[in-house]
Coordinates of N, CA and C in Angstrom, one line a residue:
X1 N -68.8 -4.7 -23.7 CA -68.3 -3.8 -22.7 C -68.8 -2.4 -23.0
X2 N -68.9 -1.7 -21.9 CA -69.5 -0.4 -22.0 C -68.3 0.8 -22.2
X3 N -67.1 0.4 -21.9 CA -65.8 1.2 -22.2 C -66.0 2.3 -21.2
X4 N -66.3 2.1 -19.9 CA -66.5 3.1 -19.0 C -65.0 3.8 -18.6
X5 N -64.0 3.0 -18.6 CA -62.7 3.5 -18.3 C -62.3 4.5 -19.4
X6 N -62.6 4.1 -20.5 CA -62.2 4.9 -21.8 C -63.2 6.3 -21.6
X7 N -64.2 6.2 -21.5 CA -65.4 7.2 -21.3 C -64.7 8.2 -20.2
X8 N -64.2 7.6 -19.1 CA -63.6 8.6 -17.9 C -62.6 9.4 -18.5
X9 N -61.7 8.6 -19.2 CA -60.6 9.3 -19.8 C -60.8 10.3 -20.7
X10 N -61.7 10.0 -21.7 CA -62.0 11.0 -22.6 C -62.8 12.2 -22.0
X11 N -63.7 11.9 -21.1 CA -64.4 13.1 -20.2 C -63.4 14.0 -19.6
X12 N -62.3 13.4 -19.0 CA -61.3 14.3 -18.4 C -60.5 15.1 -19.5
X13 N -60.2 14.4 -20.6 CA -59.4 15.1 -21.7 C -60.3 16.2 -22.3
X14 N -61.4 16.1 -22.4 CA -62.2 17.1 -23.1 C -63.1 18.0 -22.0
X15 N -62.7 17.8 -20.8 CA -63.3 18.5 -19.7 C -64.8 18.6 -19.8
X16 N -65.3 17.3 -20.0 CA -66.8 17.0 -20.2 C -67.2 16.4 -18.8
X17 N -67.2 17.2 -17.8 CA -67.7 16.8 -16.4 C -67.1 15.5 -15.9
X18 N -65.9 15.3 -16.0 CA -65.3 13.9 -15.4 C -65.7 13.7 -13.9
X19 N -65.8 12.4 -13.6 CA -66.1 12.1 -12.2 C -64.9 11.0 -11.8
X20 N -64.9 10.6 -10.5 CA -64.0 9.5 -10.3 C -64.5 8.2 -10.7
X21 N -63.7 7.2 -10.9 CA -64.0 6.0 -11.2 C -64.3 5.1 -10.0
X22 N -65.2 4.4 -9.9 CA -65.4 3.3 -8.7 C -64.9 2.0 -9.2
X23 N -63.9 1.5 -8.6 CA -63.4 0.2 -8.8 C -63.6 -0.7 -7.7
X24 N -64.0 -2.0 -7.9 CA -64.0 -3.0 -7.0 C -63.6 -4.4 -7.6
X25 N -63.0 -5.1 -6.8 CA -62.5 -6.5 -7.0 C -63.2 -7.6 -6.3
X26 N -62.8 -8.8 -6.7 CA -63.4 -9.9 -6.0 C -62.7 -10.1 -4.5
X27 N -61.7 -9.4 -4.2 CA -61.2 -9.6 -3.0 C -61.0 -8.1 -2.2
X28 N -61.6 -6.9 -2.9 CA -61.5 -5.7 -2.3 C -62.9 -4.9 -2.4
X29 N -63.2 -4.1 -1.6 CA -64.4 -3.3 -1.6 C -64.3 -2.1 -2.5
X30 N -65.5 -1.6 -2.9 CA -65.4 -0.4 -3.8 C -64.4 0.7 -3.4
X31 N -63.7 1.3 -4.3 CA -62.8 2.4 -3.9 C -62.9 3.4 -5.0
X32 N -62.7 4.6 -4.7 CA -62.7 5.8 -5.6 C -61.3 5.8 -6.3
X33 N -61.4 6.1 -7.6 CA -59.9 6.5 -8.4 C -60.1 7.7 -9.1
X34 N -59.4 8.7 -8.8 CA -59.4 9.8 -9.5 C -58.8 9.7 -11.2
X35 N -59.6 10.0 -12.1 CA -59.1 9.9 -13.5 C -57.8 10.9 -13.8
X36 N -57.7 11.8 -13.0 CA -56.4 12.6 -13.2 C -55.2 11.9 -13.0
X37 N -55.4 10.8 -12.1 CA -54.1 10.0 -12.0 C -53.6 9.4 -13.2
X38 N -54.5 9.2 -14.2 CA -54.0 8.6 -15.4 C -53.3 9.5 -16.3
X39 N -53.5 10.8 -16.0 CA -52.9 11.9 -16.8 C -51.5 12.4 -16.2
X40 N -51.0 11.7 -15.2 CA -49.9 12.1 -14.6 C -48.7 12.4 -15.5
X41 N -47.7 13.3 -15.1 CA -46.4 13.4 -15.8 C -45.5 12.6 -15.4
X42 N -44.3 12.5 -16.1 CA -43.2 11.7 -15.6 C -42.8 11.8 -14.2
X43 N -42.8 13.1 -13.7 CA -42.4 13.5 -12.4 C -43.5 12.9 -11.4
X44 N -44.7 12.6 -11.7 CA -45.6 12.4 -10.9 C -45.7 10.8 -10.9
X45 N -44.9 10.0 -11.8 CA -45.1 8.4 -11.8 C -44.4 7.8 -10.8
X46 N -44.8 6.8 -10.3 CA -44.1 5.9 -9.4 C -42.8 5.4 -10.1
X47 N -41.9 5.2 -9.0 CA -40.5 4.9 -9.4 C -40.4 3.7 -10.4
X48 N -41.2 2.7 -10.3 CA -41.3 1.6 -11.2 C -41.3 2.0 -12.6
X49 N -42.6 3.0 -12.8 CA -42.8 3.3 -14.3 C -41.7 4.3 -14.7
X50 N -41.2 5.1 -13.9 CA -40.1 6.0 -14.4 C -38.9 5.2 -14.8
X51 N -38.6 4.0 -14.0 CA -37.5 3.3 -14.5 C -37.8 2.6 -15.7
X52 N -39.0 2.1 -16.1 CA -39.3 1.4 -17.1 C -39.1 2.4 -18.4
X53 N -39.6 3.6 -18.2 CA -39.4 4.7 -19.3 C -37.9 4.9 -19.6
X54 N -37.2 5.0 -18.4 CA -35.7 5.2 -18.6 C -34.9 4.0 -19.4
X55 N -35.6 2.9 -19.3 CA -35.0 1.7 -19.8 C -35.4 1.5 -21.4
X56 N -36.5 2.2 -21.6 CA -37.2 2.0 -23.0 C -36.3 2.4 -24.1
X57 N -36.1 1.9 -25.2 CA -35.1 2.0 -26.3 C -35.7 1.6 -27.7
X58 N -35.2 2.3 -28.5 CA -35.5 1.9 -30.0 C -37.0 2.2 -30.2
X59 N -37.5 1.3 -31.0 CA -39.1 1.3 -31.2 C -39.9 0.7 -30.1
X60 N -40.8 1.4 -29.8 CA -41.5 1.0 -28.5 C -43.0 0.8 -28.8
X61 N -43.5 -0.3 -28.3 CA -45.0 -0.6 -28.3 C -45.6 -0.5 -26.9
X62 N -46.4 0.4 -26.8 CA -47.0 0.6 -25.4 C -48.5 -0.1 -25.4
X63 N -48.5 -1.2 -24.6 CA -49.7 -2.1 -24.7 C -50.8 -1.6 -23.6
X64 N -52.0 -1.4 -23.9 CA -52.8 -0.9 -23.0 C -52.6 0.6 -22.6
X65 N -52.4 1.4 -23.6 CA -51.9 2.7 -23.2 C -52.8 3.7 -22.4
X66 N -54.1 3.4 -22.2 CA -54.9 4.2 -21.4 C -55.0 5.5 -21.8
X67 N -54.7 6.5 -21.0 CA -54.6 8.0 -21.3 C -53.3 8.3 -22.0
X68 N -52.4 7.4 -22.2 CA -51.1 7.7 -23.0 C -50.0 8.5 -22.3
X69 N -50.0 8.5 -21.0 CA -49.1 9.2 -20.3 C -47.5 8.6 -20.5
X70 N -47.5 7.2 -20.6 CA -46.1 6.8 -20.8 C -45.6 7.1 -22.3
X71 N -46.6 6.8 -23.2 CA -46.3 6.8 -24.5 C -46.0 8.4 -24.9
X72 N -46.6 9.4 -24.3 CA -46.5 10.8 -24.5 C -45.0 11.1 -24.0
X73 N -44.7 10.7 -22.8 CA -43.3 11.0 -22.2 C -42.2 10.3 -23.0
X74 N -42.4 9.2 -23.7 CA -41.4 8.7 -24.5 C -41.2 9.4 -25.8
X75 N -42.4 9.7 -26.3 CA -42.5 10.5 -27.6 C -41.8 11.9 -27.6
X76 N -42.4 12.6 -26.5 CA -41.9 14.1 -26.4 C -40.7 14.3 -25.7
X77 N -40.4 13.5 -24.7 CA -39.2 13.7 -23.8 C -38.0 12.9 -24.4
X78 N -38.2 11.7 -24.8 CA -37.3 10.8 -25.2 C -37.0 10.7 -26.7
X79 N -37.9 11.3 -27.4 CA -37.8 11.3 -29.0 C -37.8 10.0 -29.5
X80 N -38.6 9.0 -28.8 CA -38.5 7.6 -29.3 C -39.7 7.4 -30.3
X81 N -39.6 6.3 -31.1 CA -40.7 6.1 -32.0 C -41.7 5.1 -31.3
X82 N -42.8 5.6 -30.8 CA -43.7 5.0 -30.2 C -45.0 4.7 -30.9
X83 N -45.4 3.4 -30.7 CA -46.7 3.0 -31.0 C -47.5 2.5 -29.8
X84 N -48.8 3.3 -29.7 CA -49.6 2.9 -28.4 C -50.9 2.2 -28.8
X85 N -51.2 1.3 -28.1 CA -52.4 0.6 -28.4 C -53.4 0.5 -27.2
X86 N -54.7 0.5 -27.6 CA -55.5 0.0 -26.5 C -56.9 -0.5 -27.2
X87 N -57.7 -1.2 -26.4 CA -58.8 -1.8 -26.8 C -59.9 -0.9 -26.8
X88 N -59.7 0.3 -26.0 CA -60.8 1.5 -25.8 C -60.7 2.4 -26.8
X89 N -61.8 2.5 -27.5 CA -61.8 3.5 -28.7 C -61.8 4.9 -28.0
X90 N -62.4 5.2 -26.9 CA -62.5 6.4 -26.2 C -61.2 6.9 -25.6
X91 N -60.4 5.8 -25.1 CA -59.1 6.1 -24.5 C -58.2 6.4 -25.8
X92 N -58.2 5.7 -26.9 CA -57.3 6.3 -28.1 C -57.7 7.5 -28.6
X93 N -59.0 7.7 -28.6 CA -59.4 9.3 -29.0 C -58.8 10.3 -28.2
X94 N -58.7 10.0 -26.8 CA -58.1 11.0 -25.9 C -56.7 11.1 -26.1
X95 N -56.0 9.9 -26.5 CA -54.6 9.8 -26.7 C -54.3 10.8 -28.0
X96 N -55.2 10.7 -29.0 CA -54.9 11.5 -30.2 C -55.1 13.1 -29.8
X97 N -56.0 13.5 -29.0 CA -56.2 14.7 -28.7 C -54.9 15.3 -27.9
X98 N -54.3 14.4 -27.2 CA -53.1 14.8 -26.3 C -51.9 14.8 -27.2
X99 N -52.0 14.3 -28.5 CA -50.8 14.6 -29.4 C -50.0 13.3 -29.6
X100 N -50.5 12.1 -29.2 CA -49.7 11.0 -29.5 C -49.7 10.6 -30.9
X101 N -48.8 10.6 -31.6 CA -48.7 10.5 -33.2 C -49.2 9.2 -33.7
X102 N -48.9 8.1 -33.1 CA -49.1 6.8 -33.5 C -50.0 5.9 -32.5
X103 N -51.1 6.1 -32.5 CA -52.0 5.4 -31.5 C -53.1 4.8 -32.2
X104 N -53.6 3.5 -31.9 CA -54.7 3.0 -32.5 C -55.4 1.9 -31.6
X105 N -56.7 1.7 -32.0 CA -57.5 0.6 -31.2 C -57.0 -0.7 -31.8
X106 N -56.5 -1.4 -30.8 CA -56.0 -2.7 -31.3 C -55.8 -3.8 -29.9
X107 N -56.2 -4.9 -30.2 CA -55.9 -6.0 -29.2 C -54.5 -6.5 -29.5
X108 N -53.6 -6.7 -28.4 CA -52.2 -7.3 -28.6 C -52.3 -8.5 -29.4
X109 N -53.2 -9.4 -29.1 CA -53.3 -10.6 -29.8 C -53.5 -10.6 -31.2
X110 N -53.9 -9.4 -31.7 CA -54.3 -9.3 -33.2 C -53.2 -8.7 -33.9
X111 N -52.1 -8.2 -33.4 CA -51.1 -7.6 -34.1 C -50.4 -8.4 -35.1
X112 N -50.0 -7.8 -36.1 CA -49.3 -8.4 -37.2 C -47.8 -8.6 -36.7
X113 N -47.4 -9.9 -36.8 CA -46.0 -10.3 -36.1 C -44.9 -9.8 -37.1
X114 N -45.2 -9.4 -38.3 CA -44.2 -8.8 -39.2 C -43.6 -7.5 -38.6
X115 N -44.5 -6.7 -37.8 CA -44.1 -5.6 -37.0 C -43.4 -5.9 -35.9
X116 N -42.1 -5.6 -35.7 CA -41.5 -6.1 -34.4 C -41.0 -4.7 -33.8
X117 N -40.7 -4.9 -32.4 CA -40.3 -3.7 -31.6 C -39.2 -4.0 -30.7
X118 N -38.5 -3.0 -30.4 CA -37.2 -3.0 -29.5 C -37.7 -3.2 -28.0
X119 N -38.6 -2.4 -27.7 CA -39.3 -2.4 -26.3 C -40.8 -2.6 -26.4
X120 N -41.3 -3.4 -25.6 CA -42.7 -3.5 -25.4 C -43.0 -3.2 -23.8
X121 N -43.9 -2.2 -23.7 CA -44.2 -1.7 -22.4 C -45.7 -2.3 -21.9
X122 N -45.8 -2.9 -20.6 CA -46.9 -3.2 -20.1 C -46.9 -2.7 -18.7
X123 N -47.6 -1.6 -18.6 CA -47.3 -1.0 -17.1 C -48.8 -0.8 -16.5
X124 N -48.7 -0.4 -15.2 CA -49.9 -0.3 -14.4 C -50.5 -1.6 -14.2
X125 N -49.8 -2.4 -13.7 CA -50.2 -4.0 -13.6 C -50.3 -4.6 -15.0
X126 N -49.1 -4.7 -15.6 CA -49.1 -5.0 -17.1 C -49.6 -6.4 -17.2
X127 N -49.5 -7.4 -16.1 CA -50.0 -8.7 -16.3 C -51.4 -8.8 -16.4
X128 N -52.2 -7.8 -16.1 CA -53.6 -7.8 -15.9 C -54.3 -8.1 -17.2
X129 N -53.6 -7.7 -18.4 CA -54.5 -8.2 -19.6 C -54.4 -9.6 -19.8
X130 N -53.5 -10.3 -19.1 CA -53.5 -11.8 -19.4 C -54.9 -12.5 -19.0
X131 N -55.4 -11.8 -17.9 CA -56.7 -12.1 -17.5 C -56.6 -13.3 -16.5
X132 N -56.2 -14.4 -16.8 CA -56.1 -15.6 -15.9 C -54.7 -16.3 -16.1
X133 N -54.3 -17.0 -15.3 CA -53.0 -17.7 -15.2 C -53.0 -18.7 -16.6
X134 N -54.2 -19.1 -16.8 CA -54.2 -20.1 -18.0 C -53.9 -19.5 -19.2
X135 N -54.3 -18.1 -19.4 CA -54.0 -17.5 -20.6 C -52.5 -16.9 -20.9
X136 N -51.7 -16.9 -19.8 CA -50.5 -16.3 -19.8 C -49.7 -16.8 -20.9
X137 N -49.6 -18.0 -21.2 CA -48.7 -18.5 -22.2 C -49.0 -18.0 -23.6
X138 N -50.4 -17.8 -23.8 CA -50.8 -17.2 -25.2 C -50.2 -15.8 -25.3
X139 N -50.4 -15.0 -24.1 CA -49.8 -13.8 -24.3 C -48.4 -13.5 -24.3
X140 N -47.7 -14.4 -23.6 CA -46.1 -14.4 -23.5 C -45.7 -14.8 -25.1
X141 N -46.3 -15.8 -25.7 CA -45.8 -16.3 -26.8 C -46.1 -15.1 -27.9
X142 N -47.2 -14.3 -27.9 CA -47.6 -13.4 -28.8 C -46.5 -12.2 -28.6
X143 N -46.2 -11.8 -27.3 CA -45.4 -10.7 -26.9 C -43.8 -11.2 -27.5
X144 N -43.6 -12.4 -27.3 CA -42.3 -12.8 -27.8 C -42.1 -12.7 -29.3
X145 N -43.2 -13.1 -30.0 CA -43.3 -12.9 -31.4 C -43.1 -11.4 -32.2
X146 N -43.3 -10.5 -31.3 CA -43.3 -9.1 -31.5 C -42.0 -8.4 -31.3
X147 N -41.0 -9.2 -30.6 CA -39.7 -8.6 -30.3 C -38.7 -8.8 -31.3
X148 N -37.9 -7.7 -31.6 CA -36.6 -7.8 -32.2 C -35.7 -8.7 -31.5
X149 N -34.7 -9.2 -32.1 CA -33.9 -10.3 -31.4 C -33.0 -9.7 -30.2
X150 N -32.9 -8.5 -30.2 CA -32.3 -7.9 -28.8 C -33.3 -7.2 -28.1
X151 N -34.6 -7.4 -28.2 CA -35.7 -6.5 -27.6 C -35.9 -6.9 -26.3
X152 N -36.8 -6.3 -25.7 CA -37.1 -6.4 -24.1 C -38.6 -6.0 -23.9
X153 N -39.2 -6.8 -23.0 CA -40.5 -6.7 -22.6 C -40.3 -6.1 -21.2
X154 N -40.9 -4.9 -20.9 CA -40.7 -4.3 -19.6 C -42.2 -4.4 -19.0
X155 N -42.5 -5.1 -17.9 CA -43.8 -5.4 -17.4 C -43.7 -5.4 -15.9
X156 N -44.9 -4.7 -15.3 CA -45.0 -4.5 -13.6 C -46.1 -5.4 -13.3
X157 N -46.2 -5.7 -12.0 CA -47.2 -6.4 -11.3 C -47.0 -6.3 -9.8
X158 N -47.9 -6.8 -9.1 CA -47.7 -7.0 -7.6 C -48.2 -8.4 -7.1
X159 N -47.6 -8.7 -5.9 CA -47.8 -10.0 -5.3 C -48.9 -9.5 -4.3
X160 N -50.0 -10.2 -4.5 CA -51.3 -9.8 -3.8 C -51.4 -10.6 -2.3
X161 N -50.4 -11.3 -2.2 CA -50.3 -12.3 -0.9 C -50.8 -11.4 0.3
X162 N -50.3 -10.2 0.3 CA -50.5 -9.4 1.5 C -52.0 -9.2 1.7
X163 N -52.8 -9.4 0.6 CA -54.3 -9.0 0.7 C -55.1 -10.2 1.5
X164 N -54.5 -11.2 1.8 CA -55.0 -12.4 2.5 C -54.6 -12.5 3.9
X165 N -55.4 -13.2 4.8 CA -55.3 -13.2 6.2 C -54.3 -14.4 6.4
X166 N -53.7 -14.3 7.5 CA -52.7 -15.4 7.9 C -53.2 -16.1 9.0
X167 N -52.9 -17.4 9.2 CA -53.3 -18.2 10.3 C -52.3 -18.0 11.4
X168 N -52.5 -18.6 12.6 CA -51.7 -18.3 13.7 C -50.2 -18.9 13.6
X169 N -50.0 -19.8 12.6 CA -48.8 -20.1 12.1 C -48.1 -19.3 11.1
X170 N -48.6 -18.4 10.6 CA -48.1 -17.6 9.6 C -48.4 -17.8 8.3
X171 N -49.2 -18.9 7.9 CA -49.5 -19.3 6.6 C -50.5 -18.4 6.1
X172 N -50.6 -18.2 4.8 CA -51.6 -17.3 4.1 C -52.9 -18.1 3.9
X173 N -54.2 -17.6 4.2 CA -55.4 -18.2 3.8 C -55.8 -17.7 2.4
X174 N -55.2 -18.6 1.5 CA -55.5 -18.3 0.0 C -56.4 -19.4 -0.6
X175 N -57.1 -19.0 -1.7 CA -58.1 -20.0 -2.3 C -57.4 -21.3 -2.6
X176 N -57.9 -22.3 -2.5 CA -57.5 -23.7 -3.0 C -57.9 -24.1 -4.3
X177 N -58.7 -23.2 -5.0 CA -59.2 -23.7 -6.1 C -58.8 -22.7 -7.5
X178 N -57.6 -22.0 -7.2 CA -57.1 -21.3 -8.1 C -55.9 -20.4 -7.8
X179 N -55.2 -19.6 -8.6 CA -54.2 -18.8 -8.2 C -54.6 -17.6 -7.6
X180 N -54.2 -17.1 -6.4 CA -54.6 -16.1 -5.7 C -54.5 -14.7 -6.3
X181 N -53.9 -14.6 -7.3 CA -53.7 -13.3 -7.9 C -54.8 -13.1 -9.1
X182 N -55.5 -14.2 -9.3 CA -56.6 -14.0 -10.3 C -57.9 -13.4 -9.7
X183 N -58.2 -12.2 -10.2 CA -59.4 -11.4 -9.7 C -60.2 -11.2 -10.7
X184 N -61.6 -10.8 -10.3 CA -62.5 -10.3 -11.2 C -62.5 -8.6 -10.9
X185 N -62.8 -7.9 -11.8 CA -62.6 -6.4 -11.7 C -64.0 -5.9 -12.1
X186 N -64.5 -4.9 -11.5 CA -65.8 -4.2 -11.9 C -65.5 -2.7 -11.6
X187 N -66.0 -2.0 -12.8 CA -65.9 -0.6 -12.7 C -67.3 0.0 -12.8
X188 N -67.4 1.3 -12.2 CA -68.5 2.0 -12.3 C -68.2 3.5 -12.5
X189 N -68.9 4.1 -13.4 CA -68.6 5.5 -13.7 C -69.9 6.2 -14.1
X190 N -70.2 7.2 -13.4 CA -71.3 8.1 -13.7 C -72.5 7.4 -13.5
X191 N -72.6 6.4 -12.6 CA -73.8 5.7 -12.3 C -74.0 4.5 -13.2
X192 N -73.2 4.4 -14.1 CA -73.2 3.0 -14.9 C -72.1 2.0 -14.4
X193 N -72.6 0.8 -14.4 CA -71.7 -0.3 -14.0 C -71.2 -1.2 -15.2
X194 N -69.9 -1.3 -15.3 CA -69.2 -2.0 -16.3 C -69.5 -3.6 -16.2
X195 N -69.5 -4.3 -17.3 CA -69.2 -5.8 -17.0 C -68.0 -6.1 -16.2
X196 N -68.2 -7.1 -15.5 CA -67.1 -7.7 -14.7 C -66.1 -8.4 -15.6
X197 N -64.8 -8.1 -15.5 CA -63.8 -8.9 -16.2 C -62.6 -9.3 -15.5
X198 N -61.9 -10.4 -16.0 CA -60.8 -10.9 -15.0 C -59.7 -10.0 -15.3
X199 N -58.9 -10.0 -14.3 CA -57.6 -9.2 -14.2 C -56.6 -9.9 -13.4
X200 N -55.3 -10.2 -13.8 CA -54.4 -11.1 -13.1 C -53.4 -10.2 -12.6
X201 N -53.0 -10.4 -11.2 CA -51.7 -10.0 -10.6 C -50.9 -11.2 -10.5
X202 N -49.6 -11.1 -10.9 CA -48.6 -12.1 -10.7 C -47.5 -11.8 -9.9
X203 N -47.3 -12.7 -8.9 CA -46.0 -12.6 -8.1 C -44.8 -12.7 -8.9
X204 N -43.6 -12.3 -8.7 CA -42.5 -12.3 -9.5 C -42.2 -13.9 -9.9
X205 N -42.1 -14.7 -8.8 CA -41.7 -16.0 -9.2 C -42.5 -16.7 -10.1
X206 N -44.0 -16.4 -10.1 CA -44.7 -17.2 -11.0 C -44.5 -16.5 -12.3
X207 N -44.4 -15.2 -12.4 CA -44.0 -14.6 -13.8 C -42.7 -15.3 -14.4
X208 N -41.7 -15.3 -13.5 CA -40.4 -15.8 -13.9 C -40.6 -17.3 -14.4
X209 N -41.2 -18.2 -13.8 CA -41.5 -19.6 -14.2 C -42.3 -19.6 -15.6
X210 N -43.2 -18.7 -15.9 CA -44.0 -18.6 -16.9 C -43.1 -18.2 -18.0
X211 N -42.3 -17.1 -17.7 CA -41.4 -16.6 -18.9 C -40.4 -17.6 -19.3
X212 N -39.8 -18.4 -18.5 CA -38.8 -19.5 -18.7 C -39.4 -20.6 -19.6
X213 N -40.7 -20.9 -19.1 CA -41.4 -22.0 -19.8 C -41.8 -21.6 -21.3
X214 N -41.9 -20.2 -21.6 CA -42.1 -19.8 -22.9 C -40.7 -19.3 -23.6
X215 N -39.8 -19.8 -23.2 CA -38.4 -19.4 -23.8 C -37.9 -18.0 -23.7
X216 N -38.3 -17.3 -22.5 CA -37.9 -15.8 -22.4 C -37.0 -15.8 -21.1
X217 N -36.2 -15.1 -21.0 CA -35.3 -14.7 -19.8 C -36.1 -13.7 -19.0
X218 N -36.0 -13.7 -17.7 CA -36.8 -12.9 -16.8 C -35.9 -12.5 -15.8
X219 N -35.8 -11.0 -15.6 CA -35.0 -10.5 -14.7 C -35.6 -9.4 -13.8
X220 N -35.6 -9.3 -12.6 CA -36.3 -8.5 -11.6 C -35.3 -7.1 -11.7
X221 N -36.0 -6.2 -12.2 CA -35.3 -4.9 -12.4 C -35.4 -4.1 -11.1
X222 N -36.5 -3.9 -10.5 CA -36.7 -2.9 -9.5 C -38.0 -3.6 -8.7
X223 N -37.8 -3.4 -7.2 CA -39.1 -3.6 -6.4 C -39.8 -2.4 -5.8
X224 N -40.9 -2.2 -5.9 CA -41.4 -1.1 -5.3 C -41.6 -1.1 -3.6
X225 N -42.3 -0.3 -3.3 CA -42.4 -0.2 -1.7 C -43.6 -1.0 -1.1
X226 N -44.4 -1.8 -2.1 CA -45.5 -2.5 -1.5 C -45.8 -3.6 -2.4
X227 N -44.9 -4.6 -2.4 CA -45.2 -5.9 -3.1 C -45.3 -5.7 -4.5
X228 N -44.9 -4.5 -5.0 CA -45.0 -4.4 -6.6 C -43.6 -4.4 -7.1
X229 N -43.3 -4.8 -8.5 CA -42.0 -4.9 -9.0 C -42.2 -4.6 -10.5
X230 N -41.0 -4.4 -11.0 CA -40.9 -4.2 -12.5 C -39.7 -5.4 -13.1
X231 N -40.3 -6.0 -14.1 CA -39.5 -7.2 -14.4 C -39.2 -6.8 -16.1
X232 N -38.0 -7.4 -16.6 CA -37.6 -7.3 -18.0 C -37.5 -8.5 -18.5
X233 N -38.3 -8.9 -19.5 CA -38.3 -10.4 -20.2 C -37.4 -10.1 -21.6
X234 N -36.7 -11.0 -21.9 CA -35.9 -10.9 -23.2 C -35.7 -12.4 -23.9
X235 N -35.4 -12.3 -25.2 CA -35.2 -13.5 -25.8 C -33.9 -14.2 -25.4

């Protein structure tokens, strides 16, 4: 992977002529995304993200931290002990430059299970890192192993059913060969095209069923304005 997402973040942080990211999925056309959005303050965040940060407690693991805005808010405004991780070296470098004290390049699946957390955050479509529905159990079991006994996983996603056409009877025309929230994602930045990668959006009922199947409680915390939601998983 060329780490174009991380390059855009680091360019913005270092004022090195950042440009918009171009995102495209298997069910949507190319769209521009301003990198500045990833650097939003708490007051600029959607209500779902604000709610997640309000609920965060104790030691926090921010998974897929990106530009680090969530970790930074918890560290500086809530004085919480935050560990931020991302697979992007460029994004982690930007987080370090922003002043995040404990940030490192890491894949959640590789973390040592001896280090446990009170809160695990997966935001900005946190289910995306699962990739596919088939891999969901692997990730949920790993997240579960990293929780303290009274810990919580705060995760958001969206039900993409609204992206599909309906027939005259109101039924959605969704793929018959897989889950409709399984997408492939492609990024472009400064003329370079990233490798395509899988990205998973989960409707709440599907997430709840997966959580229960993996020995986790699942609670709907808040619904957004457009098929999005925040959920809390716990032991």
